Amino acid sequence: MSEAADPAFEQFWADALQPKWADKSESSQRRLDWWREAKFGMFVHWDPSSLAASEISWSKQFYADHGEQLLDNPRPSPDLHGVREHRFWLDWFKPAVPREVYDHLHKSFYPGMFDADRFVAAAKQAGMKYLIQVTKHHNGFCMWDTKFTDFNIMATPYRRDLVVAMAQACARAGIRYGIYYSQRDWHHPDYGPERMAKYNEYMYHQVEELLVKCPNIEVIFFDCEQYYPWQMWDGKRLFQMIHRLRPKVIINDRCGVPADCTTPEQSIGEYNLERDWESCMTFTGFWSWHGFQATVIPFEECLHHLVRCAGGGGNLLMNIGPLPTGQIDPREADRLQRVGAWLAQNGASIYGTRGGPFPPGDYGVSTRKGDTVYVHVLQWPEGEVVLPPPGSRVVSARLLAGGNASVQQTPDGVRIGVAPADRTEPDTIVVLELARG
Ligand code: GLC
């Protein structure tokens, strides 16, 4: 089945196949304007798996369908186009949850403390400009009231659509909203080589249903590795439907085409001004709730992630793993609140900036807005920070927090010094004005 040809869609698809934004059409470049300025979003990995305090989807232990034999964590694989799922067993998938338990967790899912407005307010106070929620992870459970499977939020004692609730709260708070949707599905009977076309219909209808139910979906975060070709998901037809309903949507690179942005995971993206990117990072090393024994990174580290993303030309999508009660882990809430307080003072050096002109290094990074450059010193070397030539003359220098910086410019580059008493933790921001030109 194919939809009628539409020139606007053909352009959208041609752009989706182009990795570099300069090679994309003007309208595709403009589509990402708000996202590029936003810099900072919240990723929410939350579903009934939080009850097991073990990794979302990956902790589901399989058994042989006949007999009691425990299988070596085989992932049901579509096995199409020569692609097989990996069969290894990683530490972060543990503790394993027997399939019989995992697939029934939703029957005890009652997040009675969930308050969508308070939840979204925490993202807003953290200075985040958008929120991406897991609607269906690899385990196949749907957090919304879908009519295409019973394996959804209405089968829990809670019986309230958590996708619509979150989307509406975002709209009320003025936060952009996006969905994570996994094409992999380890629950749906049609996911596999025999009935993949049927499974693709299911997926198509679910994404369509989400877009219709939540008119403010502005980002779609698909989730399958690049080695899965788009043909496997009938990707062109999927994109056509998405484009028809939401022509300004932003789509990541995990549906077999480069689309709008690269998504490094658990690492900060490389300095790149030609291709948009967004790093997704976790507070605990895990995506979903792993209990209070999991260590949460300190505020300083979270802030450094944000600054290093901005300086590299990318965004930070900071993940939280809410409790089964529907609350944000208080330790994560604390880090978010402190990043927000920092951004309230120093946001000019992050929002709406581009990376560079100085490349990132051990010292930190730089961001820029026109002729104003913010040098973020995250780690002072012995003495001064030595940077390569910025391409024009430095006409003035000051500290964003107030105070003086000494700057010496030679043909070899720029040397920046700040007296130890004037440095600020966890980031000393030196503002340089460059000569116009
Ligand atoms: C990975 C994992 C998944 C996680 C995602 C976030 O692909 O499979 O568990 O949701 O990355 O980027």
Short mmCIF file of C-alpha atoms and ligand atoms in Angstrom, two decimals:
data_model
loop_
_atom_site.label_atom_id
_atom_site.label_comp_id
_atom_site.label_asym_id
_atom_site.label_seq_id
_atom_site.Cartn_x
_atom_site.Cartn_y
_atom_site.Cartn_z
CA MET A 1 0.00 0.00 0.00
CA SER A 2 1.43 3.41 -0.83
CA GLU A 3 0.17 6.93 -0.35
CA ALA A 4 -0.30 9.31 -3.28
CA ALA A 5 2.82 11.21 -4.35
CA ASP A 6 3.17 14.61 -2.74
CA PRO A 7 6.05 16.93 -3.73
CA ALA A 8 6.37 18.39 -0.21
CA PHE A 9 6.77 14.89 1.16
CA GLU A 10 9.26 13.88 -1.56
CA GLN A 11 11.41 16.83 -0.44
CA PHE A 12 11.03 15.83 3.22
CA TRP A 13 12.13 12.28 2.39
CA ALA A 14 15.03 13.43 0.22
CA ASP A 15 16.14 15.61 3.16
CA ALA A 16 15.82 12.66 5.53
CA LEU A 17 18.36 10.78 3.42
CA GLN A 18 20.89 13.67 3.66
CA PRO A 19 23.08 13.65 6.74
CA LYS A 20 24.49 17.21 6.54
CA TRP A 21 22.12 20.03 7.20
CA ALA A 22 23.69 22.27 4.53
CA ASP A 23 22.57 19.69 1.95
CA LYS A 24 18.98 19.79 3.17
CA SER A 25 16.31 22.09 1.83
CA GLU A 26 15.75 25.47 3.47
CA SER A 27 12.52 24.30 5.06
CA SER A 28 14.19 21.27 6.63
CA GLN A 29 16.93 23.47 8.04
CA ARG A 30 14.38 25.91 9.53
CA ARG A 31 12.35 23.07 11.06
CA LEU A 32 15.12 22.52 13.57
CA ASP A 33 15.57 26.18 14.57
CA TRP A 34 13.71 25.93 17.88
CA TRP A 35 15.38 22.63 18.75
CA ARG A 36 18.88 24.00 18.08
CA GLU A 37 18.18 26.96 20.36
CA ALA A 38 16.63 24.78 23.06
CA LYS A 39 19.83 22.80 23.80
CA PHE A 40 18.38 20.94 26.77
CA GLY A 41 15.58 18.38 27.00
CA MET A 42 14.30 15.71 29.38
CA PHE A 43 14.12 12.03 28.42
CA VAL A 44 11.66 9.97 30.47
CA HIS A 45 12.08 6.19 30.61
CA TRP A 46 9.12 5.07 32.62
CA ASP A 47 6.65 2.18 32.43
CA PRO A 48 5.58 -0.79 34.61
CA SER A 49 9.12 -2.20 34.48
CA SER A 50 9.95 0.40 37.15
CA LEU A 51 8.20 -1.94 39.60
CA ALA A 52 10.96 -4.49 39.16
CA ALA A 53 13.71 -1.86 39.63
CA SER A 54 15.53 -3.54 36.77
CA GLU A 55 16.33 -2.34 33.28
CA ILE A 56 13.40 -1.47 31.04
CA SER A 57 12.81 -4.29 28.49
CA TRP A 58 16.34 -5.65 28.57
CA SER A 59 15.86 -7.31 31.94
CA LYS A 60 13.06 -9.51 30.61
CA GLN A 61 14.36 -13.06 30.83
CA PHE A 62 13.03 -15.45 28.24
CA TYR A 63 12.13 -19.09 28.63
CA ALA A 64 11.81 -21.72 25.93
CA ASP A 65 8.19 -21.88 24.93
CA HIS A 66 8.19 -25.65 25.31
CA GLY A 67 9.55 -26.88 28.59
CA GLU A 68 11.15 -25.10 31.47
CA GLN A 69 14.52 -24.42 29.94
CA LEU A 70 15.89 -20.94 30.54
CA LEU A 71 17.24 -19.56 27.30
CA ASP A 72 20.43 -17.58 27.08
CA ASN A 73 18.56 -14.30 26.72
CA PRO A 74 17.66 -14.72 23.07
CA ARG A 75 16.01 -11.64 21.66
CA PRO A 76 13.15 -12.37 19.30
CA SER A 77 14.51 -11.07 16.07
CA PRO A 78 12.77 -9.98 12.91
CA ASP A 79 15.67 -11.62 11.06
CA LEU A 80 14.88 -9.74 7.88
CA HIS A 81 17.36 -8.06 5.56
CA GLY A 82 20.07 -10.17 7.19
CA VAL A 83 19.61 -8.43 10.54
CA ARG A 84 19.65 -10.42 13.78
CA GLU A 85 19.27 -9.11 17.29
CA HIS A 86 22.26 -9.50 19.56
CA ARG A 87 22.17 -12.47 21.88
CA PHE A 88 24.47 -11.37 24.65
CA TRP A 89 23.65 -10.68 28.24
CA LEU A 90 24.92 -7.39 29.62
CA ASP A 91 25.26 -6.48 33.26
CA TRP A 92 22.90 -3.58 33.06
CA PHE A 93 20.13 -5.95 31.96
CA LYS A 94 20.25 -7.53 35.41
CA PRO A 95 18.66 -8.54 37.68
CA ALA A 96 16.80 -10.69 35.20
CA VAL A 97 13.04 -10.81 35.55
CA PRO A 98 11.38 -14.06 34.41
CA ARG A 99 9.10 -13.48 31.47
CA GLU A 100 6.11 -14.73 33.48
CA VAL A 101 6.74 -11.95 35.97
CA TYR A 102 7.82 -9.27 33.54
CA ASP A 103 4.81 -9.52 31.27
CA HIS A 104 2.46 -9.18 34.27
CA LEU A 105 4.10 -6.25 36.03
CA HIS A 106 1.54 -3.88 34.59
CA LYS A 107 -1.17 -5.56 36.65
CA SER A 108 0.33 -3.91 39.74
CA PHE A 109 1.20 -0.59 38.14
CA TYR A 110 -0.56 2.20 40.02
CA PRO A 111 1.48 5.42 39.96
CA GLY A 112 -0.79 7.14 42.46
CA MET A 113 1.67 9.97 43.12
CA PHE A 114 1.95 10.99 39.47
CA ASP A 115 1.04 14.61 38.87
CA ALA A 116 1.75 15.57 35.26
CA ASP A 117 1.89 19.30 35.97
CA ARG A 118 4.35 18.92 38.82
CA PHE A 119 6.41 16.52 36.75
CA VAL A 120 6.64 18.91 33.82
CA ALA A 121 7.27 21.84 36.18
CA ALA A 122 10.45 20.05 37.33
CA ALA A 123 11.66 19.90 33.72
CA LYS A 124 10.83 23.54 33.20
CA GLN A 125 12.56 24.65 36.39
CA ALA A 126 15.61 22.68 35.27
CA GLY A 127 15.76 24.93 32.21
CA MET A 128 14.72 22.12 29.88
CA LYS A 129 12.82 23.24 26.81
CA TYR A 130 11.42 19.92 25.66
CA LEU A 131 10.47 16.52 27.02
CA ILE A 132 10.57 13.15 25.27
CA GLN A 133 8.55 10.37 26.87
CA VAL A 134 8.82 6.63 26.27
CA THR A 135 5.41 5.65 24.90
CA LYS A 136 6.35 2.06 24.02
CA HIS A 137 9.74 0.50 24.75
CA HIS A 138 11.10 -2.79 23.32
CA ASN A 139 8.90 -4.67 25.81
CA GLY A 140 5.83 -3.61 23.81
CA PHE A 141 3.86 -2.08 26.69
CA CYS A 142 1.91 1.03 25.65
CA MET A 143 1.66 3.92 28.08
CA TRP A 144 -1.40 5.29 26.28
CA ASP A 145 -4.93 4.09 25.68
CA THR A 146 -4.35 2.49 22.28
CA LYS A 147 -7.02 0.62 20.44
CA PHE A 148 -4.52 -1.64 18.68
CA THR A 149 -3.47 -3.82 21.63
CA ASP A 150 -4.74 -4.60 25.11
CA PHE A 151 -1.19 -4.51 26.44
CA ASN A 152 -1.56 -0.91 27.51
CA ILE A 153 -2.15 1.44 30.39
CA MET A 154 -5.88 0.63 30.49
CA ALA A 155 -4.95 -2.92 31.58
CA THR A 156 -3.34 -1.53 34.75
CA PRO A 157 -5.31 -0.67 37.89
CA TYR A 158 -4.39 2.95 37.16
CA ARG A 159 -6.39 3.14 33.92
CA ARG A 160 -5.37 6.67 32.88
CA ASP A 161 -3.61 7.61 29.66
CA LEU A 162 -0.13 8.70 30.72
CA VAL A 163 0.92 9.90 27.28
CA VAL A 164 -1.99 12.25 26.83
CA ALA A 165 -1.56 13.46 30.43
CA MET A 166 2.09 14.29 29.88
CA ALA A 167 1.54 15.84 26.45
CA GLN A 168 -1.20 18.10 27.79
CA ALA A 169 0.83 19.12 30.81
CA CYS A 170 3.69 20.07 28.48
CA ALA A 171 1.34 22.15 26.36
CA ARG A 172 0.07 23.95 29.49
CA ALA A 173 3.60 24.63 30.69
CA GLY A 174 4.94 25.79 27.32
CA ILE A 175 7.38 22.86 27.04
CA ARG A 176 7.72 21.15 23.66
CA TYR A 177 6.69 17.50 23.68
CA GLY A 178 8.06 14.48 21.86
CA ILE A 179 7.61 10.72 21.93
CA TYR A 180 10.02 7.82 22.05
CA TYR A 181 8.60 4.85 20.14
CA SER A 182 10.47 1.56 19.77
CA GLN A 183 9.99 -0.36 16.53
CA ARG A 184 11.39 -3.45 18.23
CA ASP A 185 8.65 -5.23 20.09
CA TRP A 186 9.30 -8.31 22.22
CA HIS A 187 5.66 -8.80 23.04
CA HIS A 188 3.68 -8.40 19.83
CA PRO A 189 2.97 -11.76 18.12
CA ASP A 190 3.52 -10.35 14.62
CA TYR A 191 7.02 -9.01 15.30
CA GLY A 192 9.19 -11.45 13.36
CA PRO A 193 10.05 -12.53 9.82
CA GLU A 194 6.78 -14.32 9.05
CA ARG A 195 4.41 -11.45 9.63
CA MET A 196 6.54 -8.34 9.51
CA ALA A 197 4.24 -6.60 7.03
CA LYS A 198 1.40 -7.07 9.49
CA TYR A 199 3.53 -5.81 12.34
CA ASN A 200 4.44 -2.73 10.31
CA GLU A 201 0.72 -2.00 9.88
CA TYR A 202 0.36 -2.13 13.65
CA MET A 203 3.25 0.27 14.14
CA TYR A 204 1.95 2.62 11.46
CA HIS A 205 -1.46 2.78 13.11
CA GLN A 206 0.00 3.30 16.55
CA VAL A 207 2.20 6.20 15.52
CA GLU A 208 -0.73 7.71 13.65
CA GLU A 209 -2.94 7.28 16.69
CA LEU A 210 -0.38 9.03 18.90
CA LEU A 211 -0.05 11.95 16.49
CA VAL A 212 -3.82 12.38 16.34
CA LYS A 213 -4.33 12.08 20.10
CA CYS A 214 -1.50 14.48 20.94
CA PRO A 215 -1.44 17.38 18.50
CA ASN A 216 1.62 18.86 20.22
CA ILE A 217 4.01 16.01 19.38
CA GLU A 218 6.94 17.82 17.78
CA VAL A 219 9.69 15.19 17.99
CA ILE A 220 9.74 11.45 17.31
CA PHE A 221 12.57 9.44 18.81
CA PHE A 222 12.57 6.07 17.08
CA ASP A 223 14.81 3.41 18.50
CA CYS A 224 16.56 0.85 16.40
CA GLU A 225 20.20 0.73 15.43
CA GLN A 226 21.28 2.12 12.09
CA TYR A 227 22.00 -1.35 10.69
CA TYR A 228 18.28 -1.94 10.51
CA PRO A 229 17.40 -0.57 7.07
CA TRP A 230 14.32 1.64 6.72
CA GLN A 231 12.78 -0.96 4.39
CA MET A 232 12.36 -3.24 7.38
CA TRP A 233 9.85 -0.82 8.92
CA ASP A 234 8.34 0.25 5.63
CA GLY A 235 9.95 3.52 6.62
CA LYS A 236 9.07 5.65 3.66
CA ARG A 237 5.37 5.05 4.08
CA LEU A 238 5.69 5.63 7.82
CA PHE A 239 7.45 8.95 7.22
CA GLN A 240 4.82 9.94 4.69
CA MET A 241 2.01 9.49 7.18
CA ILE A 242 3.99 11.36 9.83
CA HIS A 243 4.69 14.20 7.42
CA ARG A 244 1.05 14.40 6.40
CA LEU A 245 -0.06 14.82 10.02
CA ARG A 246 2.89 16.80 11.38
CA PRO A 247 4.98 18.37 8.59
CA LYS A 248 7.26 20.21 11.06
CA VAL A 249 8.14 17.17 13.15
CA ILE A 250 11.77 16.42 14.02
CA ILE A 251 12.84 12.77 13.68
CA ASN A 252 16.04 11.17 14.95
CA ASP A 253 18.38 8.82 13.08
CA ARG A 254 17.07 5.51 14.41
CA CYS A 255 14.67 4.51 11.70
CA GLY A 256 17.19 3.50 9.07
CA VAL A 257 17.75 6.99 7.60
CA PRO A 258 19.90 9.87 8.86
CA ALA A 259 16.83 12.15 9.17
CA ASP A 260 17.36 15.18 11.41
CA CYS A 261 19.88 14.34 14.09
CA THR A 262 22.42 11.82 15.32
CA THR A 263 21.81 10.37 18.79
CA PRO A 264 24.99 9.40 20.65
CA GLU A 265 24.03 7.39 23.69
CA GLN A 266 25.79 7.55 27.07
CA SER A 267 28.53 9.68 25.51
CA ILE A 268 28.98 13.31 24.47
CA GLY A 269 28.87 13.79 20.71
CA GLU A 270 31.90 14.86 18.73
CA TYR A 271 32.37 18.53 17.82
CA ASN A 272 30.32 18.91 14.66
CA LEU A 273 28.81 22.01 13.14
CA GLU A 274 27.57 20.32 9.98
CA ARG A 275 25.18 17.78 11.39
CA ASP A 276 22.77 18.20 14.27
CA TRP A 277 23.14 15.84 17.20
CA GLU A 278 21.68 15.14 20.60
CA SER A 279 23.40 13.06 23.27
CA CYS A 280 21.16 11.10 25.58
CA MET A 281 22.75 10.61 28.99
CA THR A 282 21.58 8.92 32.17
CA PHE A 283 21.87 9.91 35.83
CA THR A 284 22.51 6.34 36.99
CA GLY A 285 23.97 4.45 34.04
CA PHE A 286 20.52 2.90 33.55
CA TRP A 287 17.53 4.14 31.61
CA SER A 288 14.76 3.19 33.96
CA TRP A 289 14.38 3.15 37.75
CA HIS A 290 16.89 0.80 39.43
CA GLY A 291 16.17 1.51 43.06
CA PHE A 292 17.94 3.76 45.54
CA GLN A 293 21.05 1.63 45.48
CA ALA A 294 21.91 2.96 42.02
CA THR A 295 24.33 5.88 42.22
CA VAL A 296 23.20 9.22 40.80
CA ILE A 297 25.85 11.45 39.22
CA PRO A 298 26.51 14.75 40.99
CA PHE A 299 25.10 18.05 39.77
CA GLU A 300 28.52 19.17 38.49
CA GLU A 301 28.76 16.19 36.14
CA CYS A 302 25.28 16.75 34.79
CA LEU A 303 26.09 20.41 34.17
CA HIS A 304 29.34 19.49 32.42
CA HIS A 305 27.36 17.19 30.11
CA LEU A 306 25.15 20.10 29.14
CA VAL A 307 28.03 22.51 28.60
CA ARG A 308 30.04 19.97 26.61
CA CYS A 309 27.04 19.23 24.39
CA ALA A 310 26.44 22.93 23.70
CA GLY A 311 30.14 23.50 22.98
CA GLY A 312 30.25 20.56 20.59
CA GLY A 313 27.30 21.87 18.61
CA GLY A 314 24.70 19.48 20.03
CA ASN A 315 21.86 19.14 22.50
CA LEU A 316 21.61 17.23 25.76
CA LEU A 317 18.65 14.94 26.34
CA MET A 318 19.05 14.14 30.03
CA ASN A 319 17.29 10.96 31.07
CA ILE A 320 15.38 10.36 34.26
CA GLY A 321 13.97 7.05 35.49
CA PRO A 322 10.89 7.84 37.58
CA LEU A 323 9.74 5.67 40.48
CA PRO A 324 6.81 3.26 40.07
CA THR A 325 4.84 5.76 42.18
CA GLY A 326 5.12 8.33 39.39
CA GLN A 327 7.57 10.55 41.24
CA ILE A 328 10.94 11.77 40.06
CA ASP A 329 13.78 10.27 42.08
CA PRO A 330 14.46 12.98 44.69
CA ARG A 331 18.19 12.82 43.97
CA GLU A 332 17.59 13.40 40.25
CA ALA A 333 15.13 16.17 41.11
CA ASP A 334 17.85 17.80 43.20
CA ARG A 335 20.38 17.75 40.32
CA LEU A 336 17.77 19.13 37.92
CA GLN A 337 16.83 21.94 40.24
CA ARG A 338 20.50 22.95 40.62
CA VAL A 339 21.12 22.89 36.87
CA GLY A 340 18.05 25.13 36.52
CA ALA A 341 19.39 27.58 39.09
CA TRP A 342 22.71 27.67 37.24
CA LEU A 343 20.97 28.26 33.89
CA ALA A 344 18.92 31.09 35.36
CA GLN A 345 22.24 32.90 35.89
CA ASN A 346 24.26 31.64 32.95
CA GLY A 347 21.70 30.63 30.33
CA ALA A 348 22.92 33.28 27.86
CA SER A 349 26.06 31.18 27.36
CA ILE A 350 24.01 28.07 26.42
CA TYR A 351 20.59 28.77 24.86
CA GLY A 352 20.60 29.88 21.26
CA THR A 353 24.36 29.44 20.91
CA ARG A 354 26.35 27.45 18.39
CA GLY A 355 29.43 25.39 19.23
CA GLY A 356 32.93 26.84 18.80
CA PRO A 357 34.78 28.69 17.44
CA PHE A 358 37.42 27.03 19.64
CA PRO A 359 37.34 23.26 19.50
CA PRO A 360 36.58 21.40 22.75
CA GLY A 361 39.52 20.18 24.82
CA ASP A 362 40.48 19.09 28.32
CA TYR A 363 39.96 22.70 29.47
CA GLY A 364 36.30 22.70 28.40
CA VAL A 365 34.47 24.13 25.39
CA SER A 366 33.36 27.37 23.75
CA THR A 367 29.95 28.49 22.57
CA ARG A 368 29.07 31.54 20.49
CA LYS A 369 26.28 33.86 19.55
CA GLY A 370 27.33 36.14 16.71
CA ASP A 371 30.53 37.94 17.76
CA THR A 372 30.17 37.00 21.40
CA VAL A 373 32.12 33.92 22.44
CA TYR A 374 31.71 32.14 25.77
CA VAL A 375 34.74 30.15 26.82
CA HIS A 376 33.61 27.59 29.40
CA VAL A 377 36.58 26.52 31.49
CA LEU A 378 35.54 23.32 33.21
CA GLN A 379 39.01 22.24 34.25
CA TRP A 380 41.87 24.70 34.69
CA PRO A 381 45.24 23.65 33.36
CA GLU A 382 48.38 24.77 35.18
CA GLY A 383 48.45 28.50 34.35
CA GLU A 384 46.49 29.70 31.37
CA VAL A 385 44.09 28.23 28.85
CA VAL A 386 45.75 28.23 25.43
CA LEU A 387 43.44 28.28 22.42
CA PRO A 388 43.98 28.39 18.64
CA PRO A 389 43.30 31.61 16.65
CA PRO A 390 39.56 32.40 16.58
CA GLY A 391 39.64 33.98 13.11
CA SER A 392 39.23 37.60 14.26
CA ARG A 393 40.49 40.06 16.84
CA VAL A 394 39.41 39.80 20.47
CA VAL A 395 38.28 43.29 21.43
CA SER A 396 37.25 42.70 25.02
CA ALA A 397 37.10 40.05 27.71
CA ARG A 398 35.19 39.72 30.98
CA LEU A 399 33.80 37.05 33.25
CA LEU A 400 30.09 36.32 32.89
CA ALA A 401 29.79 36.13 36.69
CA GLY A 402 31.60 39.48 37.03
CA GLY A 403 35.34 40.04 37.39
CA ASN A 404 38.34 40.21 35.12
CA ALA A 405 40.03 37.87 32.73
CA SER A 406 43.41 38.51 31.14
CA VAL A 407 43.56 37.77 27.44
CA GLN A 408 46.60 37.84 25.22
CA GLN A 409 46.20 37.38 21.50
CA THR A 410 49.12 36.50 19.21
CA PRO A 411 49.15 35.06 15.68
CA ASP A 412 49.41 31.64 17.33
CA GLY A 413 46.20 31.98 19.27
CA VAL A 414 44.68 33.25 22.49
CA ARG A 415 45.83 32.78 26.08
CA ILE A 416 43.27 33.27 28.82
CA GLY A 417 44.04 33.64 32.50
CA VAL A 418 41.74 34.14 35.47
CA ALA A 419 42.97 34.63 39.03
CA PRO A 420 42.06 31.56 41.14
CA ALA A 421 39.85 33.69 43.41
CA ASP A 422 37.76 34.80 40.42
CA ARG A 423 37.18 31.30 39.04
CA THR A 424 33.77 29.77 39.57
CA GLU A 425 32.93 26.11 40.00
CA PRO A 426 31.83 24.09 38.13
CA ASP A 427 32.34 26.41 35.11
CA THR A 428 34.24 29.68 34.73
CA ILE A 429 32.73 31.51 31.77
CA VAL A 430 34.95 34.02 30.00
CA VAL A 431 33.05 36.25 27.57
CA LEU A 432 35.08 37.42 24.57
CA GLU A 433 33.83 40.01 22.09
CA LEU A 434 35.30 39.47 18.66
CA ALA A 435 35.78 42.23 16.09
CA ARG A 436 32.94 42.24 13.60
CA GLY A 437 33.80 40.49 10.44
C1 GLC B 1 19.08 1.96 23.46
C2 GLC B 1 18.39 0.97 24.36
C3 GLC B 1 17.26 1.52 25.06
C4 GLC B 1 17.20 2.98 25.35
C5 GLC B 1 17.74 3.81 24.22
C6 GLC B 1 17.86 5.28 24.56
O1 GLC B 1 18.96 1.74 22.15
O2 GLC B 1 18.00 -0.18 23.67
O3 GLC B 1 16.97 0.75 26.17
O4 GLC B 1 15.87 3.31 25.46
O5 GLC B 1 18.91 3.32 23.77
O6 GLC B 1 18.62 5.99 23.65
#
